[in-house]
Amino acid sequence: MIQKLLDERKLPALMKMNDGTPVTKENWEARRRELIDVLETMEYGRFPKKCGETTWKVVSAGESSAGKATKSRVEITVPMPDGESFTFPVTVSIPNTATADAPKPAFVYISFAFLWYYPEEELVDNDVTVAEMWMNDVAWDTDEHLEKMAAHFSKDGQRAPDTTGKIGLWAFAASCVLDYLLSLDCVDRNRVGVIGHSRLGKTALWAGANDERFTHVFSNDSGCSGAAITRQKVGEDFPAICRRFPYWFCENMKEISGTVEDSENAPFDQHYLLAAVAPRKLYVASAEKDQWADPVSEYLCCAAASEAWEANGVTGFVHPDRLPEGWDRFADGNVAYHIRPGTHYLSRHDWVRYCDFISG
Ligand code: GTR
């Protein structure tokens, strides 16, 4: 059943190089570069390159979660392509159980608002460190390119056709937060994840696709231009998302988002984005009532991307031959998926399952 549904979507081939050569473990990295290149050119814009060392300063620290953790405010400073630098804050919660002798997992959590809800004490109790980064501290979620990090990537507010959009700036900032986390000897570098919800789920996927130091990548309800297949998607489509949020993407995205037909003729689909995480660990989650994101297209995208893991000799997406429903969770492979009843939200239920996966 699932293969039939996938065939109907008529997706561009994943496991063929641009010149038609079949993809194997040997040329996987070259294929991964091709996937990222088309996503950079047409969708998100060029992923910023580091122009120098990321530095940081702990500006305050204190006990939190009933004394079971330390919470600190850290300023991250990143050299910019115009020779200047840009500084933004993150809030880091480190459980007391995480030590140099017993390093523990950590998340870079890209959030909607400074200290947006997350079950902080529960994460502490699960020995998980969280570095929370607020998107608006990095770049405003608006169509302006003159302020904050965006100012360093535009000229007088104008962007070149493939200059990064805001998703790319937030994703790059997440990668700079990772520089900081990896400097902490209480963080287990084999278990560092990036996580975000909705527009920030798209961002987490793009960060994880580009920065291979992220061992685990989590997309919560990311939908259109995130974890959902674009071809025949229900709910939001490229024209709808680009009318409201053109600045999330590069200017070239306009070429493939005028009509639904344009987007269905694009030389890529979102399984390219998921596959760019292979052979690392990927977790996609949906909410049943979130038809705008389209749970079915998110699930099918995991199934479509799975062959990238298999070509690398590891298990991809292990799932039954049916669509997901209720509280289904399929987490036996390197690509995991769950759905839950309810609406578009990054809930406690989701967090707990992400914790299990990264701790596993
Ligand atoms: C919606 C947008 C979605 C999703 C969501 C969010 O309005 O259409 O693609 O990103 O916002 O970020 O909450």
Coordinates of C-alpha atoms and ligand atoms in Angstrom, one line a residue:
M1 CA 0.0 0.0 0.0
I2 CA 2.7 2.5 1.0
Q3 CA 4.7 1.9 -2.1
K4 CA 1.6 2.5 -4.3
L5 CA 0.9 5.8 -2.5
L6 CA 4.6 6.8 -3.0
D7 CA 4.5 5.9 -6.7
E8 CA 1.4 8.1 -7.2
R9 CA 3.4 11.1 -5.9
K10 CA 5.9 10.8 -8.8
L11 CA 8.9 11.9 -6.8
P12 CA 12.2 12.9 -8.3
A13 CA 14.7 10.0 -7.9
L14 CA 16.7 10.1 -4.8
M15 CA 19.2 7.3 -5.4
K16 CA 20.5 8.5 -8.7
M17 CA 23.3 11.0 -9.0
N18 CA 22.5 14.0 -11.3
D19 CA 24.4 12.2 -14.1
G20 CA 22.2 9.1 -13.6
T21 CA 24.8 7.0 -11.8
P22 CA 23.2 4.8 -9.1
V23 CA 23.9 5.9 -5.5
T24 CA 25.8 3.5 -3.2
K25 CA 27.5 3.8 0.1
E26 CA 30.7 4.9 -1.8
N27 CA 29.2 7.9 -3.5
W28 CA 26.6 8.7 -0.9
E29 CA 28.5 11.8 0.4
A30 CA 28.7 13.2 -3.2
R31 CA 24.9 12.6 -3.6
R32 CA 24.3 14.2 -0.3
R33 CA 26.1 17.3 -1.5
E34 CA 23.9 17.3 -4.7
L35 CA 20.8 17.1 -2.6
I36 CA 21.9 20.0 -0.4
D37 CA 23.0 22.0 -3.5
V38 CA 19.5 21.9 -5.1
L39 CA 17.8 22.8 -1.8
E40 CA 20.3 25.7 -1.3
T41 CA 19.8 27.0 -4.9
M42 CA 16.0 26.8 -5.1
E43 CA 14.6 26.7 -1.6
Y44 CA 16.4 27.9 1.5
G45 CA 19.4 29.7 0.0
R46 CA 23.1 29.0 0.6
F47 CA 23.8 27.7 4.1
P48 CA 26.1 30.2 5.7
K49 CA 29.7 29.2 6.1
K50 CA 31.6 29.7 9.3
C51 CA 34.1 32.6 8.7
G52 CA 36.0 32.0 12.0
E53 CA 35.8 30.6 15.5
T54 CA 32.5 30.9 17.4
T55 CA 33.1 32.3 20.9
W56 CA 30.9 32.5 24.0
K57 CA 30.5 34.1 27.4
V58 CA 28.5 32.8 30.3
V59 CA 26.7 35.9 31.6
S60 CA 24.7 34.4 34.5
A61 CA 24.2 31.0 36.0
G62 CA 22.1 29.6 38.9
E63 CA 20.3 26.5 40.2
S64 CA 17.1 25.4 38.5
S65 CA 14.6 22.6 38.4
A66 CA 14.5 22.2 42.2
G67 CA 18.3 22.3 42.4
K68 CA 18.6 19.3 40.0
A69 CA 20.2 21.5 37.3
T70 CA 22.2 24.6 36.5
K71 CA 20.7 27.1 34.2
S72 CA 22.8 29.7 32.5
R73 CA 22.5 32.5 30.1
V74 CA 25.3 32.4 27.4
E75 CA 26.1 34.9 24.7
I76 CA 27.3 33.3 21.5
T77 CA 29.4 35.4 19.1
V78 CA 29.8 34.5 15.5
P79 CA 32.1 36.0 12.9
M80 CA 30.1 37.3 9.9
P81 CA 30.9 37.3 6.2
D82 CA 31.2 41.1 6.1
G83 CA 34.1 41.0 8.6
E84 CA 31.9 42.0 11.6
S85 CA 30.5 39.7 14.3
F86 CA 27.0 39.0 15.6
T87 CA 26.1 38.0 19.2
F88 CA 22.9 36.3 20.4
P89 CA 21.9 34.7 23.7
V90 CA 20.9 31.2 24.6
T91 CA 19.6 29.7 27.8
V92 CA 21.2 26.4 28.8
S93 CA 19.8 23.9 31.3
I94 CA 22.3 21.3 32.4
P95 CA 21.2 18.4 34.7
N96 CA 23.6 17.8 37.6
T97 CA 23.9 14.2 36.4
A98 CA 25.7 15.3 33.3
T99 CA 29.4 15.3 34.1
A100 CA 32.8 14.9 32.4
D101 CA 32.8 11.3 33.7
A102 CA 29.3 10.6 32.6
P103 CA 28.5 12.8 29.6
K104 CA 24.8 13.0 28.7
P105 CA 22.7 13.8 25.6
A106 CA 21.9 17.4 24.6
F107 CA 19.4 19.3 22.4
V108 CA 19.7 22.6 20.6
Y109 CA 16.1 23.7 20.8
I110 CA 15.1 26.5 18.4
S111 CA 12.2 28.1 20.0
F112 CA 9.4 30.6 19.1
A113 CA 9.9 32.8 22.2
F114 CA 12.3 33.2 24.9
L115 CA 11.5 30.3 27.3
W116 CA 8.5 29.1 25.3
Y117 CA 7.0 26.1 27.0
Y118 CA 9.0 22.9 27.3
P119 CA 8.9 20.3 30.0
E120 CA 12.1 21.5 31.5
E121 CA 12.2 19.5 34.7
E122 CA 11.2 16.3 32.9
L123 CA 14.2 16.8 30.6
V124 CA 16.4 17.3 33.6
D125 CA 15.0 14.1 35.1
N126 CA 15.9 12.4 31.9
D127 CA 19.5 13.7 32.1
V128 CA 19.1 15.8 29.0
T129 CA 20.8 19.2 28.5
V130 CA 18.8 21.8 26.5
A131 CA 20.2 24.9 24.9
E132 CA 17.3 27.1 24.0
M133 CA 17.7 29.6 21.3
W134 CA 15.0 32.1 20.5
M135 CA 14.6 32.7 16.7
N136 CA 14.0 36.4 17.1
D137 CA 17.3 36.9 18.9
V138 CA 18.9 35.7 15.7
A139 CA 16.7 37.2 13.0
W140 CA 13.2 38.7 13.0
D141 CA 10.5 36.5 11.7
T142 CA 9.5 39.2 9.2
D143 CA 10.3 40.2 5.6
E144 CA 13.2 42.5 6.5
H145 CA 16.9 41.9 5.9
L146 CA 18.4 45.0 7.5
E147 CA 18.6 43.9 11.2
K148 CA 20.3 41.3 13.4
M149 CA 22.1 38.5 11.6
A150 CA 20.1 39.2 8.4
A151 CA 21.9 42.5 8.0
H152 CA 25.2 40.7 7.5
F153 CA 23.8 38.7 4.5
S154 CA 22.1 41.4 2.5
K155 CA 23.1 44.7 0.8
D156 CA 20.8 47.5 1.8
G157 CA 18.1 44.9 2.6
Q158 CA 18.3 43.3 -0.8
R159 CA 19.4 39.6 -1.2
A160 CA 21.1 37.9 -4.1
P161 CA 18.8 35.2 -5.7
D162 CA 20.4 32.3 -3.6
T163 CA 21.2 34.2 -0.4
T164 CA 19.8 32.5 2.6
G165 CA 16.4 33.2 3.9
K166 CA 15.5 33.3 7.6
I167 CA 15.2 29.5 8.0
G168 CA 18.8 29.3 6.9
L169 CA 19.9 32.0 9.4
W170 CA 18.2 30.3 12.3
A171 CA 19.6 27.0 11.2
F172 CA 23.1 28.4 11.0
A173 CA 22.7 29.9 14.5
A174 CA 21.7 26.5 15.8
S175 CA 24.9 25.1 14.4
C176 CA 26.8 27.9 16.3
V177 CA 25.0 26.9 19.5
L178 CA 26.3 23.4 18.8
D179 CA 29.9 24.8 18.8
Y180 CA 29.3 25.9 22.3
L181 CA 27.6 22.6 23.5
L182 CA 30.4 20.6 22.0
S183 CA 32.9 22.5 24.1
L184 CA 31.2 21.2 27.3
D185 CA 32.7 17.9 28.5
C186 CA 29.4 17.0 30.2
V187 CA 27.8 16.7 26.7
D188 CA 27.9 13.4 25.0
R189 CA 29.0 14.3 21.4
N190 CA 27.5 11.0 20.1
R191 CA 24.0 12.2 21.2
V192 CA 23.5 15.9 20.2
G193 CA 20.2 16.7 18.6
V194 CA 18.5 19.7 17.0
I195 CA 14.8 20.2 17.5
G196 CA 12.1 22.6 16.5
H197 CA 8.4 22.9 15.9
S198 CA 6.6 24.0 12.7
R199 CA 8.6 26.7 10.9
L200 CA 11.4 25.8 13.4
G201 CA 10.9 22.1 12.6
K202 CA 11.8 23.1 9.0
T203 CA 14.8 24.9 10.5
A204 CA 15.9 22.0 12.6
L205 CA 15.8 19.7 9.5
W206 CA 17.9 22.2 7.5
A207 CA 20.4 22.6 10.4
G208 CA 20.7 18.9 10.7
A209 CA 21.0 18.3 7.0
N210 CA 24.0 20.7 6.8
D211 CA 25.8 20.2 10.1
E212 CA 26.8 16.6 10.4
R213 CA 27.8 17.0 14.0
F214 CA 24.1 16.8 14.9
T215 CA 23.7 13.1 15.5
H216 CA 19.9 13.3 15.9
V217 CA 17.5 15.6 14.1
F218 CA 13.9 16.2 15.2
S219 CA 11.1 17.7 13.2
N220 CA 7.9 18.4 15.0
D221 CA 4.9 19.2 12.8
S222 CA 7.1 20.9 10.2
G223 CA 4.8 20.3 7.2
C224 CA 5.2 22.3 4.0
S225 CA 8.8 22.8 3.0
G226 CA 9.7 20.7 6.0
A227 CA 9.1 17.0 6.4
A228 CA 6.1 16.8 4.1
I229 CA 6.2 15.7 0.5
T230 CA 5.2 18.7 -1.7
R231 CA 3.7 16.7 -4.6
Q232 CA 0.0 16.2 -4.0
K233 CA 0.3 17.5 -0.4
V234 CA -3.0 18.6 1.2
G235 CA -3.2 21.7 3.4
E236 CA -0.4 24.3 2.8
D237 CA 1.4 24.3 -0.5
F238 CA 4.3 26.3 -1.9
P239 CA 2.2 29.1 -3.3
A240 CA 0.4 29.5 0.0
I241 CA 3.6 29.5 2.1
C242 CA 5.5 31.8 -0.2
R243 CA 2.6 34.4 -0.2
R244 CA 2.8 34.7 3.6
F245 CA 6.5 33.9 4.3
P246 CA 8.6 34.5 1.3
Y247 CA 11.5 35.6 3.5
W248 CA 11.9 32.1 5.1
F249 CA 13.3 31.1 1.7
C250 CA 15.7 32.4 -0.9
E251 CA 14.5 34.6 -3.8
N252 CA 14.8 31.7 -6.2
M253 CA 12.0 30.0 -4.4
K254 CA 9.6 32.3 -6.2
E255 CA 10.4 30.5 -9.5
I256 CA 8.9 27.3 -8.2
S257 CA 6.1 28.6 -6.0
G258 CA 3.9 30.7 -8.4
T259 CA 1.5 27.8 -8.9
V260 CA 1.1 24.3 -7.4
E261 CA 2.1 23.0 -10.8
D262 CA 5.4 24.9 -10.7
S263 CA 6.2 23.4 -7.3
E264 CA 5.3 19.9 -8.6
N265 CA 7.8 20.4 -11.4
A266 CA 10.6 21.5 -9.1
P267 CA 13.8 19.4 -9.5
F268 CA 13.5 18.2 -5.8
D269 CA 11.0 17.2 -3.2
Q270 CA 11.3 17.2 0.6
H271 CA 12.5 13.6 0.8
Y272 CA 15.8 15.2 -0.4
L273 CA 15.9 17.2 2.8
L274 CA 15.2 14.2 5.1
A275 CA 17.7 12.0 3.2
A276 CA 20.5 14.6 3.7
V277 CA 20.4 13.6 7.4
A278 CA 21.4 10.0 6.5
P279 CA 23.0 7.9 7.9
R280 CA 22.4 9.8 11.1
K281 CA 19.2 9.6 13.2
L282 CA 16.1 11.3 12.1
Y283 CA 12.7 11.7 14.0
V284 CA 9.6 13.1 12.3
A285 CA 6.4 13.6 14.3
S286 CA 2.9 14.7 13.3
A287 CA -0.4 15.6 15.0
E288 CA -3.6 14.1 13.7
K289 CA -5.6 17.3 13.4
D290 CA -2.7 19.2 11.8
Q291 CA -4.0 18.8 8.3
W292 CA -2.3 22.1 7.3
A293 CA 1.0 20.3 7.8
D294 CA -0.4 17.0 6.4
P295 CA 0.6 14.0 8.5
V296 CA 0.2 11.5 5.6
S297 CA 2.7 13.5 3.5
E298 CA 5.1 13.6 6.4
Y299 CA 4.9 9.8 6.9
L300 CA 5.3 9.1 3.2
C301 CA 8.3 11.4 3.1
C302 CA 10.0 9.3 5.8
A303 CA 9.3 6.2 3.7
A304 CA 10.6 7.8 0.5
A305 CA 13.8 9.0 2.2
S306 CA 14.5 5.6 3.8
E307 CA 16.5 4.2 0.9
A308 CA 19.3 6.7 1.7
W309 CA 19.8 4.9 5.0
E310 CA 19.5 1.5 3.4
A311 CA 22.1 2.4 0.8
N312 CA 24.4 3.3 3.7
G313 CA 24.0 -0.2 5.1
V314 CA 21.8 0.8 8.1
T315 CA 18.2 0.4 8.8
G316 CA 16.0 3.2 7.5
F317 CA 12.3 3.7 8.3
V318 CA 10.7 0.6 9.8
H319 CA 6.9 0.9 9.5
P320 CA 3.8 -1.2 8.7
D321 CA 2.3 -1.3 5.2
R322 CA -0.5 1.2 6.2
L323 CA -0.9 4.8 7.1
P324 CA -0.3 5.9 10.7
E325 CA -3.1 6.7 13.2
G326 CA -3.9 7.3 16.9
W327 CA -0.8 7.0 19.0
D328 CA 1.3 5.1 16.5
R329 CA 5.1 5.3 17.0
F330 CA 7.6 3.6 14.8
A331 CA 11.1 4.0 16.2
D332 CA 13.0 0.8 15.5
G333 CA 15.1 2.2 12.7
N334 CA 17.3 5.2 12.2
V335 CA 14.3 7.1 10.9
A336 CA 11.6 7.3 13.5
Y337 CA 8.0 8.6 13.3
H338 CA 5.1 9.2 15.6
I339 CA 1.7 10.7 15.3
R340 CA -0.6 11.7 18.2
P341 CA -4.2 12.8 18.5
G342 CA -4.6 16.6 18.8
T343 CA -3.4 19.8 17.2
H344 CA -0.3 21.6 15.9
Y345 CA 1.9 21.8 19.0
L346 CA 5.2 20.6 20.5
S347 CA 3.7 18.8 23.5
R348 CA 5.0 17.0 26.5
H349 CA 4.1 13.8 24.7
D350 CA 6.4 14.7 21.8
W351 CA 9.3 15.7 24.1
V352 CA 9.2 12.6 26.1
R353 CA 9.5 10.4 23.0
Y354 CA 12.3 12.5 21.6
C355 CA 14.1 12.1 24.9
D356 CA 13.7 8.3 24.7
F357 CA 15.1 8.3 21.2
I358 CA 18.2 10.4 21.9
S359 CA 18.9 8.5 25.2
G360 CA 18.4 5.1 23.6
Ligands
GTR1 C1 2.0 28.5 9.6 C2 2.8 28.1 8.3 C3 3.3 26.7 8.5 C4 4.0 26.6 9.9 C5 3.4 27.4 11.0 C6 4.2 27.7 12.2 O1 1.3 29.6 9.5 O2 1.9 28.1 7.3 O3 4.2 26.4 7.5 O4 5.4 26.9 9.7 O5 3.0 28.7 10.5 O6 5.4 27.9 12.1 O7 3.6 27.7 13.3

